[in-house]
mmCIF file of C-alpha atoms in Angstrom:
data_model
loop_
_atom_site.group_PDB
_atom_site.id
_atom_site.type_symbol
_atom_site.label_atom_id
_atom_site.label_comp_id
_atom_site.label_asym_id
_atom_site.label_seq_id
_atom_site.Cartn_x
_atom_site.Cartn_y
_atom_site.Cartn_z
ATOM 1 C CA VAL A 1 -27.079 -18.237 -31.974
ATOM 2 C CA SER A 2 -29.240 -17.153 -29.050
ATOM 3 C CA SER A 3 -27.848 -16.470 -25.589
ATOM 4 C CA VAL A 4 -29.971 -19.288 -24.186
ATOM 5 C CA THR A 5 -28.277 -21.768 -26.538
ATOM 6 C CA LYS A 6 -24.837 -20.432 -25.640
ATOM 7 C CA VAL A 7 -25.553 -20.698 -21.914
ATOM 8 C CA ALA A 8 -26.751 -24.286 -22.358
ATOM 9 C CA ALA A 9 -23.694 -25.143 -24.467
ATOM 10 C CA ALA A 10 -21.304 -23.770 -21.833
ATOM 11 C CA SER A 11 -23.062 -25.709 -19.077
ATOM 12 C CA TYR A 12 -23.079 -28.870 -21.204
ATOM 13 C CA LEU A 13 -19.371 -28.582 -22.010
ATOM 14 C CA GLY A 14 -18.358 -27.834 -18.425
ATOM 15 C CA SER A 15 -20.297 -30.765 -17.026
ATOM 16 C CA PHE A 16 -19.000 -33.141 -19.719
ATOM 17 C CA VAL A 17 -15.335 -32.278 -19.223
ATOM 18 C CA ALA A 18 -15.698 -32.413 -15.436
ATOM 19 C CA ARG A 19 -17.228 -35.897 -15.505
ATOM 20 C CA ALA A 20 -15.716 -37.658 -18.553
ATOM 21 C CA LYS A 21 -13.053 -39.882 -17.016
ATOM 22 C CA PHE A 22 -11.631 -40.875 -20.401
ATOM 23 C CA LEU A 23 -10.533 -37.332 -21.306
ATOM 24 C CA THR A 24 -6.773 -36.850 -21.182
ATOM 25 C CA PRO A 25 -5.167 -33.981 -19.229
ATOM 26 C CA LYS A 26 -4.201 -32.433 -22.563
ATOM 27 C CA ILE A 27 -7.841 -32.234 -23.646
ATOM 28 C CA VAL A 28 -8.957 -30.883 -20.255
ATOM 29 C CA ARG A 29 -6.296 -28.173 -20.397
ATOM 30 C CA SER A 30 -7.214 -27.297 -23.968
ATOM 31 C CA VAL A 31 -10.918 -26.846 -23.177
ATOM 32 C CA VAL A 32 -10.206 -24.812 -20.043
ATOM 33 C CA GLY A 33 -7.712 -22.698 -21.978
ATOM 34 C CA VAL A 34 -10.207 -21.892 -24.743
ATOM 35 C CA LEU A 35 -12.908 -20.850 -22.270
ATOM 36 C CA VAL A 36 -10.497 -18.768 -20.164
ATOM 37 C CA GLN A 37 -9.273 -17.056 -23.330
ATOM 38 C CA TRP A 38 -12.850 -16.286 -24.381
ATOM 39 C CA ALA A 39 -13.719 -14.906 -20.916
ATOM 40 C CA ASN A 40 -10.691 -12.604 -20.998
ATOM 41 C CA ALA A 41 -11.561 -11.443 -24.504
ATOM 42 C CA TYR A 42 -15.058 -10.624 -23.236
ATOM 43 C CA LEU A 43 -13.565 -8.554 -20.419
ATOM 44 C CA ASP A 44 -11.351 -6.726 -22.960
ATOM 45 C CA TRP A 45 -14.465 -5.926 -24.972
ATOM 46 C CA GLN A 46 -16.280 -4.638 -21.893
ATOM 47 C CA GLU A 47 -13.330 -2.424 -20.940
ATOM 48 C CA GLN A 48 -13.193 -1.023 -24.463
ATOM 49 C CA MET A 49 -16.900 -0.210 -24.298
ATOM 50 C CA LEU A 50 -16.331 1.673 -21.042
ATOM 51 C CA LYS A 51 -13.529 3.679 -22.641
ATOM 52 C CA ASP A 52 -15.736 4.507 -25.607
ATOM 53 C CA ASN A 53 -18.542 5.611 -23.329
ATOM 54 C CA ALA A 54 -16.097 7.826 -21.421
ATOM 55 C CA ALA A 55 -15.313 9.659 -24.670
ATOM 56 C CA GLU A 56 -18.885 10.797 -25.324
ATOM 57 C CA SER A 57 -19.736 14.250 -26.634
ATOM 58 C CA ASP A 58 -20.186 17.213 -24.314
ATOM 59 C CA ASP A 59 -23.945 17.180 -24.894
ATOM 60 C CA GLN A 60 -24.250 13.567 -23.778
ATOM 61 C CA LYS A 61 -22.131 14.236 -20.713
ATOM 62 C CA GLN A 62 -24.346 17.167 -19.806
ATOM 63 C CA GLN A 63 -27.436 14.976 -20.081
ATOM 64 C CA GLN A 64 -25.802 12.395 -17.824
ATOM 65 C CA GLN A 65 -25.009 15.081 -15.252
ATOM 66 C CA GLN A 66 -28.646 16.183 -15.282
ATOM 67 C CA GLN A 67 -29.764 12.598 -14.723
ATOM 68 C CA LYS A 68 -27.274 12.174 -11.885
ATOM 69 C CA ALA A 69 -28.783 15.222 -10.222
ATOM 70 C CA ARG A 70 -32.063 13.319 -9.846
ATOM 71 C CA PRO A 71 -32.566 11.089 -6.778
ATOM 72 C CA LEU A 72 -31.124 7.643 -7.293
ATOM 73 C CA TYR A 73 -33.460 4.696 -6.798
ATOM 74 C CA SER A 74 -31.172 3.154 -4.194
ATOM 75 C CA GLN A 75 -31.096 6.420 -2.280
ATOM 76 C CA VAL A 76 -34.893 6.780 -2.302
ATOM 77 C CA VAL A 77 -35.488 3.330 -0.826
ATOM 78 C CA GLY A 78 -32.660 3.702 1.657
ATOM 79 C CA GLY A 79 -30.125 1.434 -0.068
ATOM 80 C CA SER A 80 -26.415 2.073 -0.378
ATOM 81 C CA SER A 81 -24.679 3.240 -3.519
ATOM 82 C CA ALA A 82 -23.812 0.625 -6.127
ATOM 83 C CA PRO A 83 -20.659 -1.317 -5.304
ATOM 84 C CA THR A 84 -17.653 -1.359 -7.623
ATOM 85 C CA GLN A 85 -18.467 -5.003 -8.360
ATOM 86 C CA PHE A 86 -21.781 -5.476 -10.102
ATOM 87 C CA THR A 87 -23.752 -8.382 -11.521
ATOM 88 C CA ASP A 88 -26.116 -8.145 -14.479
ATOM 89 C CA PHE A 89 -27.341 -11.684 -15.113
ATOM 90 C CA GLU A 90 -29.326 -10.841 -18.223
ATOM 91 C CA ARG A 91 -26.705 -8.770 -20.021
ATOM 92 C CA HIS A 92 -23.724 -11.010 -19.275
ATOM 93 C CA ALA A 93 -25.455 -14.390 -19.105
ATOM 94 C CA VAL A 94 -23.051 -16.107 -21.517
ATOM 95 C CA PHE A 95 -19.996 -14.779 -19.675
ATOM 96 C CA TYR A 96 -21.352 -16.073 -16.370
ATOM 97 C CA ALA A 97 -22.194 -19.473 -17.859
ATOM 98 C CA VAL A 98 -18.708 -19.803 -19.351
ATOM 99 C CA THR A 99 -17.074 -18.744 -16.092
ATOM 100 C CA GLN A 100 -19.165 -21.206 -14.105
ATOM 101 C CA ALA A 101 -18.113 -23.959 -16.505
ATOM 102 C CA ILE A 102 -14.462 -23.022 -15.908
ATOM 103 C CA LEU A 103 -14.839 -23.054 -12.129
ATOM 104 C CA TYR A 104 -16.810 -26.301 -12.213
ATOM 105 C CA MET A 105 -14.150 -28.018 -14.325
ATOM 106 C CA PHE A 106 -11.430 -26.694 -12.040
ATOM 107 C CA CYS A 107 -13.095 -28.178 -8.963
ATOM 108 C CA PHE A 108 -13.202 -31.645 -10.515
ATOM 109 C CA ARG A 109 -10.124 -31.669 -12.757
ATOM 110 C CA TRP A 110 -7.591 -29.427 -11.027
ATOM 111 C CA ARG A 111 -5.201 -32.392 -10.862
ATOM 112 C CA ASP A 112 -5.032 -32.316 -14.665
ATOM 113 C CA LEU A 113 -4.236 -28.600 -14.611
ATOM 114 C CA ALA A 114 -1.257 -28.814 -12.262
ATOM 115 C CA GLU A 115 1.929 -30.750 -11.727
ATOM 116 C CA ALA A 116 4.701 -30.884 -9.150
ATOM 117 C CA SER A 117 7.209 -28.037 -9.322
ATOM 118 C CA GLY A 118 9.977 -30.431 -10.352
ATOM 119 C CA GLY A 119 7.910 -31.887 -13.168
ATOM 120 C CA GLY A 120 7.240 -35.133 -11.303
ATOM 121 C CA PRO A 121 3.907 -36.686 -10.372
ATOM 122 C CA LEU A 122 1.476 -34.615 -8.348
ATOM 123 C CA VAL A 123 1.540 -35.357 -4.617
ATOM 124 C CA GLU A 124 -1.498 -34.036 -2.777
ATOM 125 C CA THR A 125 0.390 -33.709 0.486
ATOM 126 C CA GLU A 126 2.726 -31.164 -1.159
ATOM 127 C CA LEU A 127 0.277 -28.659 -2.611
ATOM 128 C CA ASP A 128 2.423 -25.640 -1.770
ATOM 129 C CA SER A 129 4.754 -26.359 -4.677
ATOM 130 C CA LEU A 130 2.294 -26.935 -7.510
ATOM 131 C CA HIS A 131 3.063 -25.643 -10.976
ATOM 132 C CA TRP A 132 -0.049 -24.628 -12.901
ATOM 133 C CA CYS A 133 -0.420 -24.959 -16.658
ATOM 134 C CA HIS A 134 -0.460 -21.776 -18.723
ATOM 135 C CA GLU A 135 -4.084 -22.357 -19.756
ATOM 136 C CA VAL A 136 -5.326 -21.161 -16.343
ATOM 137 C CA GLU A 137 -3.220 -17.995 -16.183
ATOM 138 C CA GLY A 138 -6.156 -15.701 -16.954
ATOM 139 C CA MET A 139 -8.539 -17.153 -14.378
ATOM 140 C CA GLN A 140 -7.656 -14.726 -11.609
ATOM 141 C CA ARG A 141 -8.548 -11.736 -13.770
ATOM 142 C CA VAL A 142 -11.891 -13.340 -14.637
ATOM 143 C CA VAL A 143 -12.808 -14.239 -11.054
ATOM 144 C CA PHE A 144 -11.942 -10.808 -9.640
ATOM 145 C CA SER A 145 -13.325 -8.787 -12.542
ATOM 146 C CA LYS A 146 -15.985 -6.115 -12.023
ATOM 147 C CA LEU A 147 -18.571 -8.454 -13.542
ATOM 148 C CA ASN A 148 -18.217 -10.453 -10.318
ATOM 149 C CA PRO A 149 -18.900 -13.990 -11.649
ATOM 150 C CA LEU A 150 -18.737 -15.592 -8.197
ATOM 151 C CA ARG A 151 -21.995 -13.841 -7.369
ATOM 152 C CA ALA A 152 -23.679 -15.086 -10.540
ATOM 153 C CA CYS A 153 -22.531 -18.704 -10.327
ATOM 154 C CA ALA A 154 -24.419 -21.395 -8.454
ATOM 155 C CA PRO A 155 -23.582 -20.934 -4.747
ATOM 156 C CA ALA A 156 -22.299 -24.505 -4.406
ATOM 157 C CA VAL A 157 -19.913 -24.036 -7.346
ATOM 158 C CA ALA A 158 -18.620 -20.694 -6.055
ATOM 159 C CA GLN A 159 -18.148 -22.032 -2.520
ATOM 160 C CA GLN A 160 -16.437 -25.224 -3.627
ATOM 161 C CA PHE A 161 -14.151 -23.359 -6.024
ATOM 162 C CA ALA A 162 -13.125 -21.055 -3.183
ATOM 163 C CA SER A 163 -12.360 -24.115 -1.065
ATOM 164 C CA VAL A 164 -10.414 -26.055 -3.710
ATOM 165 C CA SER A 165 -8.488 -23.040 -4.994
ATOM 166 C CA SER A 166 -7.546 -22.101 -1.436
ATOM 167 C CA GLN A 167 -6.408 -25.604 -0.480
ATOM 168 C CA THR A 168 -4.298 -25.847 -3.620
ATOM 169 C CA ASN A 169 -2.924 -22.297 -3.194
ATOM 170 C CA PHE A 170 -4.207 -21.351 -6.631
ATOM 171 C CA MET A 171 -6.113 -18.245 -5.507
ATOM 172 C CA PHE A 172 -7.964 -16.991 -2.441
ATOM 173 C CA CYS A 173 -11.469 -15.609 -2.940
ATOM 174 C CA TYR A 174 -13.325 -16.146 0.346
ATOM 175 C CA ALA A 175 -13.341 -12.380 0.897
ATOM 176 C CA MET A 176 -15.194 -11.961 -2.394
ATOM 177 C CA LEU A 177 -17.837 -14.475 -1.311
ATOM 178 C CA GLN A 178 -18.358 -12.592 1.939
ATOM 179 C CA GLN A 179 -18.711 -9.309 0.055
ATOM 180 C CA ASN A 180 -21.276 -10.917 -2.254
ATOM 181 C CA ARG A 181 -23.293 -12.171 0.703
ATOM 182 C CA ARG A 182 -23.405 -8.671 2.151
ATOM 183 C CA SER A 183 -24.505 -7.276 -1.223
ATOM 184 C CA ASN A 184 -27.239 -9.898 -1.522
ATOM 185 C CA ASN A 185 -28.513 -9.020 1.942
ATOM 186 C CA ALA A 186 -28.515 -5.321 1.066
ATOM 187 C CA GLU A 187 -30.446 -5.988 -2.151
ATOM 188 C CA SER A 188 -32.974 -8.111 -0.287
ATOM 189 C CA SER A 189 -33.553 -5.237 2.117
ATOM 190 C CA SER A 190 -33.932 -2.799 -0.784
ATOM 191 C CA ALA A 191 -36.398 -5.108 -2.538
ATOM 192 C CA THR A 192 -38.469 -5.337 0.630
ATOM 193 C CA ALA A 193 -38.474 -1.565 0.994
ATOM 194 C CA SER A 194 -39.450 -1.140 -2.658
ATOM 195 C CA SER A 195 -42.400 -3.507 -2.295
ATOM 196 C CA THR A 196 -43.726 -1.583 0.716
ATOM 197 C CA THR A 197 -43.460 1.762 -1.117
ATOM 198 C CA ASN A 198 -44.721 0.509 -4.491
ATOM 199 C CA GLY A 199 -46.782 3.168 -6.241
ATOM 200 C CA GLY A 200 -45.727 6.152 -4.167
ATOM 201 C CA GLY A 201 -41.953 6.277 -4.189
ATOM 202 C CA VAL A 202 -40.207 6.292 -7.538
ATOM 203 C CA PRO A 203 -42.324 6.783 -10.681
ATOM 204 C CA GLY A 204 -41.652 3.870 -13.023
ATOM 205 C CA GLY A 205 -38.799 2.669 -10.865
ATOM 206 C CA SER A 206 -40.506 -0.184 -9.057
ATOM 207 C CA ALA A 207 -41.921 -1.828 -12.195
ATOM 208 C CA SER A 208 -38.615 -1.742 -14.089
ATOM 209 C CA SER A 209 -36.705 -3.026 -11.061
ATOM 210 C CA LEU A 210 -39.144 -5.895 -10.589
ATOM 211 C CA MET A 211 -38.881 -6.835 -14.277
ATOM 212 C CA MET A 212 -35.087 -6.842 -14.073
ATOM 213 C CA ALA A 213 -35.169 -8.891 -10.890
ATOM 214 C CA SER A 214 -37.491 -11.405 -12.575
ATOM 215 C CA SER A 215 -35.177 -11.797 -15.596
ATOM 216 C CA ASN A 216 -32.125 -12.122 -13.371
ATOM 217 C CA HIS A 217 -33.900 -14.742 -11.260
ATOM 218 C CA ILE A 218 -34.731 -16.857 -14.323
ATOM 219 C CA LEU A 219 -31.132 -16.777 -15.559
ATOM 220 C CA ARG A 220 -29.852 -17.502 -12.067
ATOM 221 C CA VAL A 221 -32.084 -20.578 -11.846
ATOM 222 C CA ASP A 222 -30.706 -21.784 -15.191
ATOM 223 C CA LEU A 223 -27.128 -21.450 -13.926
ATOM 224 C CA ASP A 224 -28.011 -23.199 -10.672
ATOM 225 C CA THR A 225 -29.750 -26.219 -12.156
ATOM 226 C CA PHE A 226 -28.250 -27.190 -15.510
ATOM 227 C CA PHE A 227 -25.581 -29.859 -14.977
ATOM 228 C CA PRO A 228 -26.569 -32.564 -17.512
ATOM 229 C CA PHE A 229 -23.759 -35.036 -16.830
ATOM 230 C CA ASP A 230 -24.121 -35.260 -13.094
ATOM 231 C CA PRO A 231 -24.756 -38.474 -11.202
ATOM 232 C CA MET A 232 -26.501 -41.403 -12.843
ATOM 233 C CA ALA A 233 -29.295 -42.471 -10.510
ATOM 234 C CA LEU A 234 -30.378 -45.638 -12.343
ATOM 235 C CA PRO A 235 -28.850 -48.638 -10.527
ATOM 236 C CA ILE A 236 -28.655 -50.923 -13.588
ATOM 237 C CA SER A 237 -27.569 -48.393 -16.214
ATOM 238 C CA ARG A 238 -24.912 -46.952 -13.958
ATOM 239 C CA ASN A 239 -22.901 -50.165 -14.305
ATOM 240 C CA PHE A 240 -22.132 -49.050 -17.855
ATOM 241 C CA ILE A 241 -21.363 -45.486 -16.791
ATOM 242 C CA ASP A 242 -19.130 -46.090 -13.757
ATOM 243 C CA PRO A 243 -15.965 -47.028 -15.723
ATOM 244 C CA ILE A 244 -15.995 -43.757 -17.683
ATOM 245 C CA TYR A 245 -17.462 -41.484 -15.004
ATOM 246 C CA PHE A 246 -15.215 -39.188 -12.984
ATOM 247 C CA GLU A 247 -16.254 -39.245 -9.340
ATOM 248 C CA TRP A 248 -15.791 -36.354 -6.946
ATOM 249 C CA LYS A 249 -12.534 -36.407 -4.990
ATOM 250 C CA ASP A 250 -11.743 -34.147 -2.079
ATOM 251 C CA VAL A 251 -8.429 -32.322 -2.102
ATOM 252 C CA GLY A 252 -5.881 -34.580 -0.428
ATOM 253 C CA SER A 253 -7.954 -37.740 -0.938
ATOM 254 C CA GLU A 254 -5.027 -39.482 -2.642
ATOM 255 C CA SER A 255 -2.809 -39.394 0.441
ATOM 256 C CA THR A 256 -0.969 -42.472 1.674
ATOM 257 C CA GLU A 257 -2.540 -45.090 3.926
ATOM 258 C CA ASP A 258 -0.286 -44.095 6.817
ATOM 259 C CA GLU A 259 -1.479 -40.501 6.661
ATOM 260 C CA GLU A 260 -5.096 -41.641 6.494
ATOM 261 C CA SER A 261 -4.615 -43.761 9.616
ATOM 262 C CA ASP A 262 -3.096 -40.784 11.429
ATOM 263 C CA GLU A 263 -6.115 -38.697 10.478
ATOM 264 C CA GLU A 264 -8.456 -41.331 11.880
ATOM 265 C CA GLU A 265 -6.748 -41.022 15.258
ATOM 266 C CA ASN A 266 -7.631 -37.347 15.267
ATOM 267 C CA GLY A 267 -11.128 -37.997 13.931
ATOM 268 C CA GLU A 268 -12.926 -35.736 16.373
ATOM 269 C CA LYS A 269 -11.228 -32.585 15.096
ATOM 270 C CA ASP A 270 -11.548 -33.622 11.458
ATOM 271 C CA ASP A 271 -15.248 -34.386 11.838
ATOM 272 C CA GLU A 272 -15.981 -30.768 12.772
ATOM 273 C CA THR A 273 -14.383 -29.500 9.559
ATOM 274 C CA ASN A 274 -15.983 -32.218 7.464
ATOM 275 C CA ASP A 275 -19.430 -31.387 8.832
ATOM 276 C CA ASN A 276 -18.996 -27.752 7.805
ATOM 277 C CA GLU A 277 -18.009 -28.693 4.257
ATOM 278 C CA ALA A 278 -20.395 -31.633 3.855
ATOM 279 C CA GLY A 279 -23.327 -29.571 2.645
ATOM 280 C CA VAL A 280 -21.339 -27.872 -0.126
ATOM 281 C CA VAL A 281 -19.670 -31.100 -1.246
ATOM 282 C CA ASP A 282 -23.013 -32.915 -1.329
ATOM 283 C CA GLN A 283 -24.397 -30.212 -3.604
ATOM 284 C CA MET A 284 -21.395 -30.512 -5.917
ATOM 285 C CA ILE A 285 -21.796 -34.287 -6.112
ATOM 286 C CA ALA A 286 -25.560 -34.304 -6.502
ATOM 287 C CA MET A 287 -26.109 -31.371 -8.896
ATOM 288 C CA SER A 288 -28.611 -32.399 -11.524
ATOM 289 C CA ILE A 289 -31.363 -31.046 -13.729
ATOM 290 C CA SER A 290 -33.852 -32.992 -11.604
ATOM 291 C CA PRO A 291 -33.950 -34.193 -7.985
ATOM 292 C CA ILE A 292 -32.393 -37.590 -7.426
ATOM 293 C CA THR A 293 -32.378 -40.140 -4.653
ATOM 294 C CA PRO A 294 -29.119 -40.241 -2.671
ATOM 295 C CA LEU A 295 -26.880 -42.791 -4.336
ATOM 296 C CA SER A 296 -26.107 -44.485 -1.022
ATOM 297 C CA ALA A 297 -29.796 -45.319 -0.706
ATOM 298 C CA LEU A 298 -29.995 -47.045 -4.081
ATOM 299 C CA PRO A 299 -29.469 -50.785 -4.679
ATOM 300 C CA GLY A 300 -25.821 -51.482 -5.355
ATOM 301 C CA GLY A 301 -24.298 -49.395 -2.595
ATOM 302 C CA ALA A 302 -22.659 -45.994 -2.563
ATOM 303 C CA PHE A 303 -21.632 -44.355 -5.812
#
């Protein structure tokens, strides 16, 4: 099976589980657990490959030392040395697609992955005492691995996962997002420098770097755009979809009416926070393989 098919399958599965309202918590946990287990197995395989490479023969090590003595491409163009966290979209495309599916499902279905510490019903005003199912135990290792999946995932998914996981005290990864932004800025500067010195700086380096950047860009676009089960934009057909379609819910949206009325009294402060998050939430709600008209603008009212 080709990597393209695997990437599409992961995206398809993640979008389906996130949006299928009729799926039970047991099924949601099972799917998330299988994907988390696969992602951790992939990391085990990568670590084993690194160990095997570290045990190379003396001749191979000597060749590597000779290559290291040559000027590095990043040094020639003025870039910094490679960070400990790296992202190779082409080589690890399936891993990134699977991880994005996990994060996407978590954002929508985290309520099915947690329960109150005492085993009772989940209360969204008491998120400090959540007990998470064992199926998500390996997620932290995946998110903070050296393959750096948060950098490869669609920005809206990564940002929303950071928000939801922070609000639910599951994990905190805003620092990773900031580090990724700095790395992206550094790479953009390096790419600009490489384009201005093309042909006179590094023999063969510019062409290979541009080819890699092109492949990475194509895979990145695939990860950013393929969400096949996202909002139905047809006003008549959606009447059949609404009963089985899981709509986006903000963390804490199931609070009591009294708490909601108290929040309305302090609307000015809340509006500032909501405005900051609105763009990311809108992207999460409206992700689709093709542009769609805002649902609020369609006949039949808001979705």
